[in-house]
CSV table of C-alpha atoms in Angstrom, one decimal:
chain,number,residue,atom,x,y,z
A,51,MET,CA,0.0,0.0,0.0
A,52,ILE,CA,1.0,3.8,-0.3
A,53,VAL,CA,0.1,7.1,-0.8
A,54,ASN,CA,0.1,8.2,-4.3
A,55,SER,CA,-0.7,11.7,-3.6
A,56,VAL,CA,-1.3,14.0,-0.6
A,57,ASN,CA,-3.2,17.4,-1.7
A,58,VAL,CA,-3.6,19.7,1.5
A,59,ALA,CA,-6.0,22.0,0.2
A,60,LYS,CA,-8.6,19.2,-0.6
A,61,LYS,CA,-7.7,17.2,2.4
A,62,PHE,CA,-7.3,14.7,0.3
A,63,VAL,CA,-5.2,11.5,0.7
A,64,GLU,CA,-5.3,8.6,-2.9
A,65,LEU,CA,-4.0,5.4,-1.6
A,66,LEU,CA,-2.9,2.9,-3.9
A,67,LEU,CA,-1.9,-0.7,-3.3
A,68,VAL,CA,1.6,-1.9,-4.0
A,69,GLY,CA,2.0,-5.2,-5.9
A,70,ALA,CA,4.4,-8.0,-4.6
A,71,ALA,CA,6.0,-7.4,-8.2
A,72,GLY,CA,6.9,-3.9,-7.0
A,73,SER,CA,10.7,-3.4,-6.6
A,74,VAL,CA,12.3,-3.1,-2.9
A,75,GLY,CA,13.3,0.8,-3.3
A,76,ALA,CA,10.2,1.9,-4.7
A,77,ALA,CA,7.7,-0.2,-1.6
A,78,ALA,CA,10.3,1.7,0.9
A,79,ALA,CA,10.1,4.9,-0.8
A,80,SER,CA,6.1,4.6,-0.7
A,81,LYS,CA,5.6,4.0,2.9
A,82,GLU,CA,8.2,6.8,3.8
A,83,VAL,CA,5.6,8.6,1.8
A,84,ALA,CA,2.6,6.7,3.5
A,85,ARG,CA,4.2,7.9,6.7
A,86,ARG,CA,4.5,11.2,6.2
A,87,ALA,CA,0.6,11.2,5.4
A,88,LEU,CA,0.1,10.0,8.6
A,89,ARG,CA,1.8,12.8,10.2
A,90,TRP,CA,0.0,14.8,8.2
A,91,LEU,CA,-3.2,13.8,9.0
A,92,ALA,CA,-2.6,13.8,12.5
A,93,SER,CA,-2.0,17.8,13.1
A,94,PRO,CA,-2.4,19.6,15.2
A,95,ALA,CA,-4.4,17.2,17.2
A,96,GLU,CA,-7.4,19.5,17.7
A,97,LEU,CA,-8.3,18.6,13.9
A,98,ARG,CA,-6.9,15.0,13.9
A,99,ASP,CA,-10.4,14.0,14.7
A,100,VAL,CA,-12.0,15.4,11.1
A,101,HIS,CA,-9.2,12.9,9.5
A,102,LEU,CA,-9.4,9.7,11.9
A,103,SER,CA,-11.1,7.5,9.6
A,104,THR,CA,-8.5,8.3,7.2
A,105,LEU,CA,-5.9,7.9,9.9
A,106,THR,CA,-6.4,5.1,11.2
A,107,LYS,CA,-7.1,2.5,7.8
A,108,LEU,CA,-3.8,4.2,6.2
A,109,TRP,CA,-2.2,3.7,9.5
A,110,ALA,CA,-3.2,0.2,9.5
A,111,MET,CA,-2.2,-0.2,5.9
A,112,VAL,CA,1.5,0.5,6.8
A,113,ILE,CA,1.5,-1.3,10.0
A,114,ALA,CA,0.3,-4.8,8.3
A,115,LEU,CA,3.3,-4.5,5.9
A,116,GLU,CA,5.5,-5.1,9.0
A,117,SER,CA,6.7,-8.7,9.2
A,118,THR,CA,7.3,-8.3,13.2
A,119,GLY,CA,6.0,-6.3,15.4
A,120,GLU,CA,9.1,-4.1,17.0
A,121,ALA,CA,8.4,-1.0,14.9
A,122,PHE,CA,4.8,-1.0,16.4
A,123,ASP,CA,5.0,1.0,19.8
A,124,SER,CA,6.9,3.4,17.4
A,125,SER,CA,4.9,3.6,14.8
A,126,LEU,CA,2.0,4.7,17.2
A,127,GLU,CA,3.7,8.2,17.3
A,128,LEU,CA,2.2,8.9,14.1
A,129,LEU,CA,-0.9,9.0,15.3
A,130,GLY,CA,-0.3,12.2,17.5
A,131,ALA,CA,-0.4,13.0,21.1
A,132,PRO,CA,-2.3,12.4,23.0
A,133,LEU,CA,-3.5,9.3,21.2
A,134,PRO,CA,-7.4,9.0,20.5
A,135,PRO,CA,-9.9,7.6,22.6
A,136,VAL,CA,-10.0,3.2,23.6
A,137,ARG,CA,-12.7,2.9,21.2
A,138,ASP,CA,-10.5,4.5,18.4
A,139,LEU,CA,-7.4,2.2,19.3
A,140,VAL,CA,-10.0,-0.7,19.3
A,141,GLN,CA,-11.0,0.2,15.4
A,142,LEU,CA,-7.5,0.4,15.0
A,143,VAL,CA,-6.0,-2.8,16.2
A,144,GLU,CA,-9.0,-4.6,14.4
A,145,GLN,CA,-8.2,-3.1,11.3
A,146,VAL,CA,-4.9,-4.2,11.7
A,147,LEU,CA,-6.0,-7.6,12.3
A,148,GLY,CA,-8.7,-7.5,9.2
A,149,HIS,CA,-4.9,-7.6,7.0
A,150,ALA,CA,-3.8,-10.8,8.5
A,151,PRO,CA,-0.6,-9.5,9.3
A,152,GLN,CA,2.5,-12.0,10.3
A,153,LYS,CA,1.6,-13.5,13.5
A,154,PRO,CA,4.5,-11.7,15.8
A,155,LEU,CA,2.8,-8.1,14.3
A,156,ALA,CA,-0.9,-9.5,15.6
A,157,ARG,CA,0.5,-10.6,18.9
A,158,THR,CA,2.6,-7.3,19.6
A,159,ALA,CA,-1.5,-5.2,18.6
A,160,LEU,CA,-3.1,-7.6,20.8
A,161,GLN,CA,-0.4,-7.3,23.6
A,162,TRP,CA,-0.6,-3.7,23.4
A,163,LEU,CA,-4.8,-3.8,23.2
A,164,VAL,CA,-4.5,-5.6,26.7
A,165,LYS,CA,-3.6,-2.0,28.4
A,166,GLN,CA,-6.0,-0.4,26.8
A,167,SER,CA,-9.1,-2.6,26.9
A,168,PRO,CA,-8.9,-6.0,28.4
A,169,VAL,CA,-12.3,-7.0,27.1
A,170,GLU,CA,-11.9,-6.1,23.6
A,171,ALA,CA,-8.7,-7.9,23.8
A,172,VAL,CA,-10.1,-11.3,24.8
A,173,ARG,CA,-12.8,-10.6,21.8
A,174,LEU,CA,-10.4,-10.0,19.6
A,175,TRP,CA,-7.8,-12.5,20.0
A,176,PRO,CA,-9.0,-15.3,18.7
A,177,ALA,CA,-7.4,-13.7,15.4
A,178,LEU,CA,-3.9,-15.5,16.7
A,179,LEU,CA,-6.1,-18.6,17.4
A,180,THR,CA,-7.1,-18.8,13.1
A,181,PRO,CA,-4.1,-19.8,11.3
A,182,ASN,CA,-4.0,-17.2,8.1
A,183,LYS,CA,-1.3,-19.7,6.3
A,184,GLY,CA,-1.3,-23.2,6.0
A,185,SER,CA,1.9,-23.7,8.1
A,186,GLU,CA,0.5,-21.6,10.9
A,187,LYS,CA,-0.6,-23.6,14.3
A,188,VAL,CA,-2.5,-22.0,17.1
A,189,GLU,CA,0.6,-21.6,19.5
A,190,LEU,CA,0.9,-22.7,23.0
A,191,VAL,CA,1.7,-19.1,24.0
A,192,ASP,CA,-1.0,-17.4,22.8
A,193,VAL,CA,-3.4,-19.8,24.7
A,194,ARG,CA,-1.8,-19.8,27.9
A,195,GLN,CA,-1.7,-15.4,27.3
A,196,LEU,CA,-5.3,-15.8,26.3
A,197,LEU,CA,-6.3,-17.8,29.8
A,198,GLU,CA,-4.2,-15.5,31.8
A,199,LEU,CA,-5.7,-12.3,30.8
A,200,CYS,CA,-9.3,-13.9,31.0
A,201,ALA,CA,-8.4,-15.2,34.6
A,202,ALA,CA,-6.8,-11.8,35.8
A,203,HIS,CA,-9.8,-9.8,34.7
A,204,GLY,CA,-12.7,-12.1,35.3
A,205,LEU,CA,-13.4,-12.1,31.6
A,206,GLU,CA,-15.1,-15.6,30.0
A,207,PHE,CA,-12.7,-17.9,27.4
A,208,PRO,CA,-13.9,-16.7,23.8
A,209,PRO,CA,-16.8,-18.6,21.8
A,210,LYS,CA,-16.4,-21.9,20.2
A,211,LEU,CA,-12.9,-22.5,18.1
A,212,SER,CA,-13.7,-23.2,14.4
A,213,GLN,CA,-13.2,-26.9,13.3
A,214,LEU,CA,-10.5,-26.0,11.4
A,215,VAL,CA,-8.6,-24.5,14.2
A,216,VAL,CA,-10.0,-27.4,16.9
A,217,ARG,CA,-8.2,-30.2,14.7
A,218,GLY,CA,-4.7,-28.8,14.6
A,219,LEU,CA,-4.7,-28.2,18.5
A,220,SER,CA,-1.3,-29.3,19.7
A,221,ASP,CA,-1.6,-32.3,22.5
A,222,GLU,CA,0.0,-29.4,24.9
A,223,VAL,CA,-2.7,-26.8,23.8
A,224,VAL,CA,-5.4,-29.2,24.4
A,225,ALA,CA,-3.9,-30.0,28.3
A,226,ALA,CA,-3.5,-26.0,28.8
A,227,LEU,CA,-7.2,-26.4,27.9
A,228,CYS,CA,-8.3,-29.3,29.9
A,229,GLY,CA,-6.3,-28.1,33.7
A,230,SER,CA,-7.4,-24.2,33.4
A,231,GLU,CA,-9.6,-22.9,35.9
A,232,LEU,CA,-11.9,-21.4,33.3
A,233,PRO,CA,-15.2,-23.6,32.3
A,234,GLU,CA,-15.5,-22.1,29.3
A,235,ALA,CA,-11.5,-23.0,28.2
A,236,ARG,CA,-12.7,-26.6,29.4
A,237,LEU,CA,-15.4,-26.9,27.7
A,238,ALA,CA,-13.2,-25.6,24.7
A,239,ALA,CA,-11.1,-28.5,25.3
A,240,ILE,CA,-14.5,-31.3,25.0
A,241,GLN,CA,-15.0,-29.4,21.8
A,242,ALA,CA,-11.4,-30.3,20.3
A,243,LEU,CA,-11.7,-33.7,21.7
A,244,ARG,CA,-14.3,-34.6,20.1
A,245,GLU,CA,-13.8,-33.0,17.1
A,246,ARG,CA,-10.0,-34.8,16.7
A,247,HIS,CA,-11.4,-38.3,18.0
A,248,GLY,CA,-14.6,-38.3,16.2
A,249,GLY,CA,-13.7,-39.5,13.1
A,250,SER,CA,-10.2,-40.9,14.2
A,251,GLY,CA,-11.3,-44.6,14.9
A,252,SER,CA,-9.9,-45.1,18.2
A,253,LEU,CA,-11.6,-48.2,20.1
A,254,GLU,CA,-11.7,-45.5,23.5
A,255,PRO,CA,-12.3,-42.3,24.1
A,256,PRO,CA,-9.1,-40.0,24.9
A,257,LYS,CA,-7.6,-40.3,28.3
A,258,GLU,CA,-7.9,-36.9,28.9
A,259,LEU,CA,-11.8,-36.5,28.7
A,260,ARG,CA,-11.9,-39.1,31.5
A,261,ALA,CA,-10.9,-36.2,34.1
A,262,LEU,CA,-13.3,-33.8,32.7
A,263,CYS,CA,-16.3,-36.2,32.8
A,264,VAL,CA,-16.0,-35.7,37.2
A,265,ASP,CA,-15.4,-32.1,36.8
A,266,ASN,CA,-16.4,-29.6,39.6
A,267,CYS,CA,-18.1,-27.6,37.0
A,268,THR,CA,-21.9,-29.3,36.0
A,269,VAL,CA,-22.2,-27.7,32.2
A,270,VAL,CA,-18.4,-29.3,31.8
A,271,ARG,CA,-19.2,-33.0,33.3
A,272,SER,CA,-22.3,-33.0,31.6
A,273,ALA,CA,-20.8,-32.6,28.4
A,274,ALA,CA,-17.9,-34.4,28.9
A,275,ARG,CA,-20.0,-37.4,29.7
A,276,ASP,CA,-21.9,-36.9,26.1
A,277,VAL,CA,-18.9,-36.9,24.2
A,278,TRP,CA,-17.2,-39.9,26.2
A,279,LEU,CA,-20.4,-41.8,25.3
A,280,THR,CA,-20.2,-40.4,21.6
A,281,LEU,CA,-17.0,-41.5,21.3
A,282,GLY,CA,-17.6,-45.0,22.2
A,283,GLY,CA,-17.1,-44.7,26.1
A,284,LYS,CA,-17.5,-47.7,28.3
A,285,GLN,CA,-20.1,-47.4,31.2
A,286,GLU,CA,-18.1,-45.9,34.3
A,287,LEU,CA,-18.5,-45.8,37.5
A,288,TRP,CA,-20.4,-42.3,37.4
A,289,GLN,CA,-23.0,-44.4,35.4
A,290,GLN,CA,-23.6,-45.9,38.3
A,291,LYS,CA,-24.2,-43.8,41.5
A,292,LYS,CA,-25.7,-44.7,44.5
A,293,PRO,CA,-28.4,-43.0,45.5
A,294,GLU,CA,-27.5,-40.6,48.1
A,295,ASP,CA,-24.7,-39.4,45.2
A,296,ALA,CA,-26.9,-39.2,42.7
A,297,GLU,CA,-29.1,-36.9,45.3
A,298,GLU,CA,-26.0,-34.8,46.3
A,299,GLU,CA,-25.3,-34.1,42.2
A,300,ASN,CA,-28.9,-33.0,41.8
A,301,GLU,CA,-29.0,-30.7,45.2
A,302,GLU,CA,-25.7,-29.4,43.5
A,303,GLU,CA,-27.2,-28.7,40.4
A,304,ASP,CA,-30.5,-27.1,41.7
A,305,ALA,CA,-27.8,-24.5,43.8
């Protein structure tokens, strides 16, 4: 992406998309022109809101070209001071993620957004869990950070993950979800185990599912038992409860 021309009098910025065939020198020069346009749009701060929509769009396009997140913090200076309100910063990160950037850049952007709005960072975090290239997998570090973020701020784990993501989860990621204190994360683990083993032809359900069948959360426990039976699990002790145990569990569910 480049800035083709800037007309200060008409408050006009013409944007063009640079193809992969463009020369390195030309691309670098174009990025510098784009940065100058950003500085112009962001100054003075009192008039920045007039151009804010164009400013954030252009900024996101420029930043998304980076392969790492090393320049993210310094690039924020292009927005001028002080930074726009939080709602605009959220939109800023959302636009960057919309360009399917390299994972290091996406990670840096979301970690920065955590400081501005943990709730919005959690909402957008699935962008790190969705591979935008065939070779990319869900990384354990991203799952752990999301779990820690949700636990620290009392937030729910994001909604159901797509089948594409679930089937690519590593054993380490599934184990982290199974061991999480967040019920939603353990439900995600059950979903992953179901998707991974549903058509595997295995003679018995995965061992990770057994522990979730006696989970202290009723919803998790019920979901795990349903999947256990769906995957051909044999009758277990929890299916042969003594009357007093069944009564105790019913009281727990009523509570």
